[in-house]
Amino acid sequence: MASLQLALLLTNLRRIDEARQAVRQATAAVDDPAINAVTALVKAKIALCDGRIDEAGNLCGTGMLVASDPRYASWAPIGNMVRAITAMRRGELATMIHHANQLKEDVLFGRDPFPWASPAWLVVQIIEAEKGWEVAVPLARALLESEASTRGFLLSEPTAASFVVRILLRAGDRETAQRVRRCAAALAAENPDIHAIEAAALHLDALLEKDVNLLQQAVASGCDTWTRASVNEDIGDLLSESSEEFRQVCTHYETAMRSYADAGSPRDSSRVRSKLRRHDTSKAAARFWPSSRIPALTDTEYAVAELVAGGLTNAEVAGKMFLSRHTVAFHLRKIFQKVGAKSRIELAVMWKQLVGRESLDISCHF
C-alpha cells in the first residue's frame, strides 16, 4: 500500500511518470481484488490529471468496490473526488452535487485518507460552482485558517491555489490571499524539485501583482493541460482590462478554450466562450462546444440536451452555458422535435439510449 500512497502524492504534485512507476511496483507485489480496486482509484486520479475523463470515470467504477471493504474504505474519497471533479468540469450539476455530498461526509467523519489528500479544497470549489463565489469565500478562509492547513491544501492540489486566491481577491480579502502566497513561496523554496509547487507559487505572484509577464512564465511552467488553460484565461482577463490588447486577448482566450476542451472540461470552455463573445469572436469560439454524439443535433443542442437530461432547469442550463433562458428554451423545443420527446422527463429517460446508439434514424421527426 505504501507504493500506492506514494503514487497518489506524486500524482497530486503532477509527477505523473513517477506515479505510474509507483503503481507498477504496487501491482507487481500482490494480486488481491481489494488492492487492485485501490490501484484503480489511483489510476483514475492519474487519468484525470492527463485529461482522460472517460477513462477516469471507468476506473472509478472499478475502484469504488473498496467502499464496501472496511480495510480500504478510507480510499473511497479518492473516487468521490475524481467523480466530483469530472462532473463539475462537464457541467453535470446534479451529479456534481451528489458526489459533493459524499465528499462532505468524508470530511465530516474524518475519512480523509491522508493529510495531503483531503477533499476539503474541492468542497469549496463545488460550493462556488453551485452557489456562487460569495458563499464559497468563508469556506476558503476556514480552509486556510492556519499555516498547517494551508500547506496541506497546497500539497493536496497545488493547481487549486489560484482558484482560492481569485475568489479571495474578488471578495477584497487581500490579506488572506497574501498569506496563501507566502506559504506557497516557502513551500516552493523548501522543495525546489517539486515543479507543481513552484508553478503554483508563480501563478499566485502573478495574480496578486497583476503581472502579465509572470503569468506568461506560469504558462510555460504549467504542469498539465487544465492548469495551462487556467493561466491563459487569467492572461486574457488581465489583458482585457486594456482596450489596446484585443488580438492578444482573443489569442489567449482561444488557447484557454482549446486546452479546457482537451482536458475534458466543457464547463470551463463555455465560460471562456462567453468572454470571447464579448470580444466579438463568437464564430471562433463556436467550435469549442463538445461534439454532438447524435447526428441530428447540433453541438449546442447536444450540450443543452445533456444538461437537461441531467436534471438541470432552463435557468441552470443558461447559467452553465452562458446563454439566455429564451435561447435555452428555443434549443429545447428543437431538441424535443428532433428526438421525438414530449417532455423533459421523457428526454431524461431516453437520453442514455440515444447517446449509446452509434447512429440515430429520426428523420421522421423533422
Tab-separated table of C-alpha atoms in Angstrom:
chain	number	residue	atom	x	y	z
A	1	MET	CA	0.000	0.000	0.000
A	2	ALA	CA	2.943	2.320	0.595
A	3	SER	CA	3.651	2.405	-3.145
A	4	LEU	CA	0.053	3.420	-3.857
A	5	GLN	CA	0.179	6.157	-1.221
A	6	LEU	CA	3.361	7.441	-2.830
A	7	ALA	CA	1.747	7.257	-6.280
A	8	LEU	CA	-1.177	9.355	-5.082
A	9	LEU	CA	1.101	12.032	-3.621
A	10	LEU	CA	3.202	12.091	-6.783
A	11	THR	CA	0.026	12.499	-8.837
A	12	ASN	CA	-1.077	15.451	-6.700
A	13	LEU	CA	2.308	17.022	-7.394
A	14	ARG	CA	1.983	16.233	-11.139
A	15	ARG	CA	4.998	13.920	-11.195
A	16	ILE	CA	2.966	11.589	-13.351
A	17	ASP	CA	5.727	9.359	-14.751
A	18	GLU	CA	6.990	8.626	-11.246
A	19	ALA	CA	3.420	7.972	-10.098
A	20	ARG	CA	2.935	5.397	-12.849
A	21	GLN	CA	6.165	3.696	-11.822
A	22	ALA	CA	4.972	3.505	-8.207
A	23	VAL	CA	1.677	1.972	-9.388
A	24	ARG	CA	3.571	-0.659	-11.377
A	25	GLN	CA	5.584	-1.535	-8.289
A	26	ALA	CA	2.398	-1.894	-6.241
A	27	THR	CA	0.661	-4.162	-8.738
A	28	ALA	CA	3.748	-6.333	-9.193
A	29	ALA	CA	3.942	-7.075	-5.482
A	30	VAL	CA	0.471	-8.534	-4.869
A	31	ASP	CA	-2.627	-9.808	-6.667
A	32	ASP	CA	-5.590	-9.046	-4.419
A	33	PRO	CA	-9.011	-7.790	-5.648
A	34	ALA	CA	-9.175	-5.098	-2.968
A	35	ILE	CA	-5.649	-3.879	-3.718
A	36	ASN	CA	-6.494	-3.882	-7.418
A	37	ALA	CA	-9.516	-1.684	-6.650
A	38	VAL	CA	-7.365	0.800	-4.728
A	39	THR	CA	-4.925	0.768	-7.633
A	40	ALA	CA	-7.791	1.626	-9.999
A	41	LEU	CA	-8.604	4.707	-7.890
A	42	VAL	CA	-5.021	5.941	-8.088
A	43	LYS	CA	-5.005	5.296	-11.842
A	44	ALA	CA	-8.277	7.254	-12.083
A	45	LYS	CA	-6.612	10.281	-10.497
A	46	ILE	CA	-3.704	9.959	-12.930
A	47	ALA	CA	-6.108	9.735	-15.883
A	48	LEU	CA	-7.953	12.827	-14.632
A	49	CYS	CA	-4.726	14.830	-14.480
A	50	ASP	CA	-3.965	13.689	-18.033
A	51	GLY	CA	-7.381	14.903	-19.218
A	52	ARG	CA	-8.640	11.377	-19.933
A	53	ILE	CA	-12.025	11.979	-18.323
A	54	ASP	CA	-13.883	8.925	-19.631
A	55	GLU	CA	-11.092	6.592	-18.579
A	56	ALA	CA	-11.013	8.197	-15.128
A	57	GLY	CA	-14.739	7.542	-14.722
A	58	ASN	CA	-14.419	3.916	-15.790
A	59	LEU	CA	-11.549	3.318	-13.380
A	60	CYS	CA	-13.606	4.827	-10.561
A	61	GLY	CA	-16.344	2.306	-11.294
A	62	THR	CA	-13.848	-0.466	-10.614
A	63	GLY	CA	-12.097	1.262	-7.758
A	64	MET	CA	-15.163	2.147	-5.690
A	65	LEU	CA	-15.543	-1.538	-4.813
A	66	VAL	CA	-13.271	-0.673	-1.875
A	67	ALA	CA	-16.075	1.332	-0.279
A	68	SER	CA	-17.643	-1.920	0.935
A	69	ASP	CA	-14.381	-3.266	2.371
A	70	PRO	CA	-13.703	-1.860	5.883
A	71	ARG	CA	-9.958	-2.368	5.391
A	72	TYR	CA	-9.775	0.043	2.469
A	73	ALA	CA	-12.857	2.244	2.827
A	74	SER	CA	-10.631	5.245	3.592
A	75	TRP	CA	-9.600	5.211	-0.074
A	76	ALA	CA	-13.173	5.786	-1.263
A	77	PRO	CA	-12.844	9.617	-1.002
A	78	ILE	CA	-10.333	9.455	-3.872
A	79	GLY	CA	-13.039	8.000	-6.093
A	80	ASN	CA	-15.575	10.544	-4.873
A	81	MET	CA	-13.109	13.343	-5.635
A	82	VAL	CA	-12.437	12.145	-9.176
A	83	ARG	CA	-16.142	11.721	-9.882
A	84	ALA	CA	-16.993	15.144	-8.455
A	85	ILE	CA	-14.250	16.896	-10.452
A	86	THR	CA	-15.348	15.116	-13.621
A	87	ALA	CA	-18.982	16.135	-13.112
A	88	MET	CA	-18.002	19.723	-12.292
A	89	ARG	CA	-15.869	20.082	-15.402
A	90	ARG	CA	-18.604	18.611	-17.567
A	91	GLY	CA	-21.209	20.920	-16.056
A	92	GLU	CA	-23.288	18.000	-14.728
A	93	LEU	CA	-24.733	19.862	-11.760
A	94	ALA	CA	-26.935	17.122	-10.275
A	95	THR	CA	-24.142	14.534	-10.421
A	96	MET	CA	-21.638	17.024	-9.020
A	97	ILE	CA	-23.870	17.806	-6.034
A	98	HIS	CA	-24.390	14.094	-5.352
A	99	HIS	CA	-20.668	13.406	-5.139
A	100	ALA	CA	-20.100	16.677	-3.274
A	101	ASN	CA	-22.440	15.476	-0.532
A	102	GLN	CA	-20.392	12.294	-0.259
A	103	LEU	CA	-17.221	14.374	-0.015
A	104	LYS	CA	-18.746	16.487	2.748
A	105	GLU	CA	-19.436	13.292	4.681
A	106	ASP	CA	-15.857	12.159	4.087
A	107	VAL	CA	-14.581	15.432	5.581
A	108	LEU	CA	-17.124	15.477	8.425
A	109	PHE	CA	-16.388	11.927	9.551
A	110	GLY	CA	-12.635	12.173	9.095
A	111	ARG	CA	-12.413	9.734	6.216
A	112	ASP	CA	-9.618	11.735	4.557
A	113	PRO	CA	-7.155	9.022	3.511
A	114	PHE	CA	-4.058	11.153	4.146
A	115	PRO	CA	-3.417	14.752	5.280
A	116	TRP	CA	-2.144	15.629	1.792
A	117	ALA	CA	-5.168	14.135	0.010
A	118	SER	CA	-8.004	15.933	1.781
A	119	PRO	CA	-11.045	16.734	-0.407
A	120	ALA	CA	-11.781	19.947	1.541
A	121	TRP	CA	-10.440	22.175	-1.260
A	122	LEU	CA	-12.784	20.504	-3.741
A	123	VAL	CA	-15.797	21.072	-1.498
A	124	VAL	CA	-15.002	24.813	-1.630
A	125	GLN	CA	-14.747	24.707	-5.425
A	126	ILE	CA	-18.031	22.830	-5.770
A	127	ILE	CA	-19.825	25.258	-3.460
A	128	GLU	CA	-18.593	28.086	-5.700
A	129	ALA	CA	-19.893	26.291	-8.795
A	130	GLU	CA	-23.238	25.505	-7.152
A	131	LYS	CA	-23.981	28.625	-5.089
A	132	GLY	CA	-21.551	31.336	-6.158
A	133	TRP	CA	-18.217	32.724	-5.023
A	134	GLU	CA	-19.734	34.777	-2.205
A	135	VAL	CA	-20.849	31.595	-0.430
A	136	ALA	CA	-17.506	29.885	-1.052
A	137	VAL	CA	-15.290	32.638	0.391
A	138	PRO	CA	-15.958	31.900	4.113
A	139	LEU	CA	-15.216	28.219	3.479
A	140	ALA	CA	-11.986	29.156	1.725
A	141	ARG	CA	-10.938	31.239	4.722
A	142	ALA	CA	-11.674	28.285	7.029
A	143	LEU	CA	-9.575	26.024	4.812
A	144	LEU	CA	-6.657	28.448	5.175
A	145	GLU	CA	-7.019	29.305	8.864
A	146	SER	CA	-3.563	28.015	9.816
A	147	GLU	CA	-0.203	27.520	8.164
A	148	ALA	CA	-0.527	23.756	8.603
A	149	SER	CA	-3.912	23.612	6.883
A	150	THR	CA	-2.669	25.874	4.078
A	151	ARG	CA	0.360	23.668	3.474
A	152	GLY	CA	-1.879	20.605	3.485
A	153	PHE	CA	-4.138	22.266	0.930
A	154	LEU	CA	-1.194	23.128	-1.343
A	155	LEU	CA	0.057	19.548	-1.204
A	156	SER	CA	-3.433	18.160	-1.843
A	157	GLU	CA	-3.920	20.144	-5.054
A	158	PRO	CA	-1.366	22.857	-5.913
A	159	THR	CA	-3.315	23.879	-9.021
A	160	ALA	CA	-6.335	24.852	-6.888
A	161	ALA	CA	-4.396	27.623	-5.138
A	162	SER	CA	-5.071	30.084	-7.957
A	163	PHE	CA	-8.823	29.441	-7.711
A	164	VAL	CA	-8.829	30.199	-3.982
A	165	VAL	CA	-6.753	33.362	-4.405
A	166	ARG	CA	-9.041	34.588	-7.198
A	167	ILE	CA	-12.186	34.409	-5.082
A	168	LEU	CA	-10.383	35.942	-2.091
A	169	LEU	CA	-9.252	38.880	-4.229
A	170	ARG	CA	-12.740	39.213	-5.644
A	171	ALA	CA	-14.014	39.468	-2.067
A	172	GLY	CA	-11.391	42.103	-1.258
A	173	ASP	CA	-9.555	39.801	1.163
A	174	ARG	CA	-6.020	40.531	0.041
A	175	GLU	CA	-4.595	39.677	3.462
A	176	THR	CA	-5.626	36.010	3.293
A	177	ALA	CA	-4.564	35.829	-0.361
A	178	GLN	CA	-1.124	37.154	0.588
A	179	ARG	CA	-0.868	34.530	3.328
A	180	VAL	CA	-1.502	31.754	0.798
A	181	ARG	CA	1.091	33.309	-1.477
A	182	ARG	CA	3.727	33.403	1.273
A	183	CYS	CA	3.022	29.805	2.228
A	184	ALA	CA	3.295	28.659	-1.392
A	185	ALA	CA	6.573	30.546	-1.818
A	186	ALA	CA	8.007	28.981	1.355
A	187	LEU	CA	6.891	25.505	0.307
A	188	ALA	CA	8.443	26.003	-3.134
A	189	ALA	CA	11.731	27.157	-1.582
A	190	GLU	CA	11.802	24.101	0.685
A	191	ASN	CA	11.065	21.756	-2.224
A	192	PRO	CA	12.828	23.152	-5.308
A	193	ASP	CA	12.481	19.838	-7.140
A	194	ILE	CA	8.665	19.859	-6.948
A	195	HIS	CA	7.732	21.691	-10.113
A	196	ALA	CA	3.990	21.875	-9.382
A	197	ILE	CA	4.530	23.821	-6.153
A	198	GLU	CA	6.917	26.223	-7.878
A	199	ALA	CA	4.419	26.768	-10.715
A	200	ALA	CA	1.579	27.371	-8.249
A	201	ALA	CA	3.641	29.932	-6.321
A	202	LEU	CA	4.498	31.737	-9.570
A	203	HIS	CA	0.828	31.796	-10.575
A	204	LEU	CA	-0.146	33.339	-7.225
A	205	ASP	CA	2.558	36.000	-7.546
A	206	ALA	CA	1.192	36.884	-10.976
A	207	LEU	CA	-2.408	37.145	-9.767
A	208	LEU	CA	-1.576	39.327	-6.792
A	209	GLU	CA	0.741	41.598	-8.773
A	210	LYS	CA	-1.452	41.595	-11.919
A	211	ASP	CA	1.723	40.841	-13.845
A	212	VAL	CA	1.235	39.510	-17.390
A	213	ASN	CA	4.922	38.612	-17.716
A	214	LEU	CA	4.720	36.398	-14.637
A	215	LEU	CA	1.558	34.781	-15.990
A	216	GLN	CA	3.350	34.001	-19.252
A	217	GLN	CA	6.124	32.366	-17.235
A	218	ALA	CA	3.463	30.384	-15.392
A	219	VAL	CA	2.047	29.154	-18.717
A	220	ALA	CA	5.481	27.856	-19.685
A	221	SER	CA	5.803	26.053	-16.355
A	222	GLY	CA	2.247	24.670	-16.306
A	223	CYS	CA	2.228	21.033	-15.282
A	224	ASP	CA	-0.921	19.877	-17.071
A	225	THR	CA	-3.356	20.920	-19.781
A	226	TRP	CA	-6.057	22.226	-17.432
A	227	THR	CA	-3.560	24.373	-15.496
A	228	ARG	CA	-2.183	25.912	-18.681
A	229	ALA	CA	-5.745	26.685	-19.746
A	230	SER	CA	-6.386	28.392	-16.412
A	231	VAL	CA	-3.297	30.590	-16.719
A	232	ASN	CA	-4.148	31.533	-20.310
A	233	GLU	CA	-7.614	32.550	-19.149
A	234	ASP	CA	-6.036	34.717	-16.448
A	235	ILE	CA	-3.818	36.375	-19.065
A	236	GLY	CA	-6.870	37.068	-21.214
A	237	ASP	CA	-8.711	38.532	-18.224
A	238	LEU	CA	-5.826	40.832	-17.337
A	239	LEU	CA	-5.222	41.967	-20.913
A	240	SER	CA	-8.944	42.561	-21.452
A	241	GLU	CA	-8.711	45.437	-18.984
A	242	SER	CA	-6.822	47.294	-21.731
A	243	SER	CA	-8.699	48.050	-24.952
A	244	GLU	CA	-5.382	48.084	-26.816
A	245	GLU	CA	-4.747	44.339	-26.432
A	246	PHE	CA	-7.687	42.980	-28.462
A	247	ARG	CA	-5.759	40.454	-30.548
A	248	GLN	CA	-3.753	39.112	-27.625
A	249	VAL	CA	-6.894	38.754	-25.509
A	250	CYS	CA	-8.541	36.671	-28.218
A	251	THR	CA	-5.424	34.549	-28.688
A	252	HIS	CA	-5.170	33.659	-25.007
A	253	TYR	CA	-8.902	33.040	-24.625
A	254	GLU	CA	-8.917	30.754	-27.671
A	255	THR	CA	-5.904	28.880	-26.301
A	256	ALA	CA	-7.646	28.540	-22.939
A	257	MET	CA	-10.811	27.192	-24.571
A	258	ARG	CA	-8.854	24.684	-26.621
A	259	SER	CA	-6.915	23.495	-23.580
A	260	TYR	CA	-10.028	23.235	-21.400
A	261	ALA	CA	-11.687	21.170	-24.137
A	262	ASP	CA	-8.615	18.928	-24.356
A	263	ALA	CA	-8.771	18.486	-20.571
A	264	GLY	CA	-12.391	17.318	-20.804
A	265	SER	CA	-13.869	20.462	-19.253
A	266	PRO	CA	-16.711	21.860	-21.422
A	267	ARG	CA	-17.964	23.893	-18.443
A	268	ASP	CA	-14.750	25.917	-18.367
A	269	SER	CA	-14.654	26.139	-22.159
A	270	SER	CA	-18.174	27.572	-22.075
A	271	ARG	CA	-17.175	30.228	-19.549
A	272	VAL	CA	-14.303	31.396	-21.746
A	273	ARG	CA	-16.555	31.211	-24.780
A	274	SER	CA	-18.776	33.789	-23.110
A	275	LYS	CA	-15.782	36.070	-22.592
A	276	LEU	CA	-14.804	35.702	-26.232
A	277	ARG	CA	-18.328	36.545	-27.295
A	278	ARG	CA	-17.944	39.878	-25.566
A	279	HIS	CA	-14.930	40.427	-27.811
A	280	ASP	CA	-16.961	39.734	-30.966
A	281	THR	CA	-15.291	36.407	-31.653
A	282	SER	CA	-18.222	34.064	-31.209
A	283	LYS	CA	-17.566	32.404	-34.564
A	284	ALA	CA	-14.085	31.422	-33.492
A	285	ALA	CA	-15.434	30.189	-30.168
A	286	ALA	CA	-18.287	28.087	-31.542
A	287	ARG	CA	-16.064	25.157	-32.428
A	288	PHE	CA	-15.231	24.521	-28.773
A	289	TRP	CA	-18.649	23.146	-27.821
A	290	PRO	CA	-18.378	19.423	-27.052
A	291	SER	CA	-19.035	17.476	-30.256
A	292	SER	CA	-22.526	16.084	-30.654
A	293	ARG	CA	-22.768	12.298	-30.468
A	294	ILE	CA	-26.240	12.401	-32.042
A	295	PRO	CA	-26.087	13.259	-35.759
A	296	ALA	CA	-29.415	15.117	-35.815
A	297	LEU	CA	-28.416	17.527	-33.031
A	298	THR	CA	-26.033	20.437	-33.358
A	299	ASP	CA	-23.218	20.681	-30.804
A	300	THR	CA	-25.113	23.373	-28.888
A	301	GLU	CA	-28.362	21.364	-28.925
A	302	TYR	CA	-26.461	18.314	-27.727
A	303	ALA	CA	-24.942	20.269	-24.826
A	304	VAL	CA	-28.365	21.649	-23.830
A	305	ALA	CA	-29.991	18.216	-24.056
A	306	GLU	CA	-27.289	16.580	-21.950
A	307	LEU	CA	-27.656	19.160	-19.173
A	308	VAL	CA	-31.466	18.976	-19.210
A	309	ALA	CA	-31.321	15.165	-19.151
A	310	GLY	CA	-29.040	15.500	-16.128
A	311	GLY	CA	-31.799	17.290	-14.222
A	312	LEU	CA	-30.947	20.959	-14.707
A	313	THR	CA	-33.616	23.615	-15.133
A	314	ASN	CA	-33.558	26.026	-18.068
A	315	ALA	CA	-32.158	28.710	-15.769
A	316	GLU	CA	-29.358	26.407	-14.594
A	317	VAL	CA	-28.532	25.399	-18.169
A	318	ALA	CA	-28.462	29.072	-19.155
A	319	GLY	CA	-26.025	29.805	-16.338
A	320	LYS	CA	-23.724	26.907	-17.171
A	321	MET	CA	-23.653	27.604	-20.908
A	322	PHE	CA	-23.737	31.403	-20.658
A	323	LEU	CA	-26.882	31.604	-22.777
A	324	SER	CA	-30.172	33.381	-22.171
A	325	ARG	CA	-33.129	31.389	-20.829
A	326	HIS	CA	-35.007	32.231	-24.016
A	327	THR	CA	-32.218	30.698	-26.117
A	328	VAL	CA	-32.179	27.551	-23.976
A	329	ALA	CA	-35.961	27.191	-24.337
A	330	PHE	CA	-35.659	27.616	-28.110
A	331	HIS	CA	-32.998	24.904	-28.334
A	332	LEU	CA	-35.032	22.603	-26.102
A	333	ARG	CA	-38.077	22.868	-28.383
A	334	LYS	CA	-35.895	21.924	-31.353
A	335	ILE	CA	-34.434	19.008	-29.398
A	336	PHE	CA	-37.896	17.673	-28.495
A	337	GLN	CA	-38.900	17.890	-32.148
A	338	LYS	CA	-35.801	16.108	-33.407
A	339	VAL	CA	-35.683	13.214	-30.939
A	340	GLY	CA	-39.425	12.773	-30.512
A	341	ALA	CA	-39.561	13.605	-26.804
A	342	LYS	CA	-42.692	15.239	-25.384
A	343	SER	CA	-41.284	16.359	-22.031
A	344	ARG	CA	-38.102	16.875	-20.037
A	345	ILE	CA	-38.771	13.648	-18.152
A	346	GLU	CA	-39.147	11.695	-21.381
A	347	LEU	CA	-35.909	13.210	-22.690
A	348	ALA	CA	-34.084	12.204	-19.482
A	349	VAL	CA	-35.412	8.637	-19.703
A	350	MET	CA	-34.400	8.165	-23.336
A	351	TRP	CA	-31.119	10.117	-23.244
A	352	LYS	CA	-28.708	7.304	-22.338
A	353	GLN	CA	-30.198	5.121	-25.038
A	354	LEU	CA	-29.915	7.923	-27.583
A	355	VAL	CA	-26.289	8.647	-26.752
A	356	GLY	CA	-25.372	4.975	-26.617
A	357	ARG	CA	-26.521	4.218	-30.139
A	358	GLU	CA	-23.934	4.673	-32.862
A	359	SER	CA	-26.440	6.281	-35.162
A	360	LEU	CA	-29.955	7.595	-34.839
A	361	ASP	CA	-32.545	7.482	-37.577
A	362	ILE	CA	-35.026	10.139	-36.568
A	363	SER	CA	-35.704	11.765	-39.907
A	364	CYS	CA	-39.423	11.179	-39.402
A	365	HIS	CA	-39.386	13.719	-36.572
A	366	PHE	CA	-38.127	16.684	-38.638
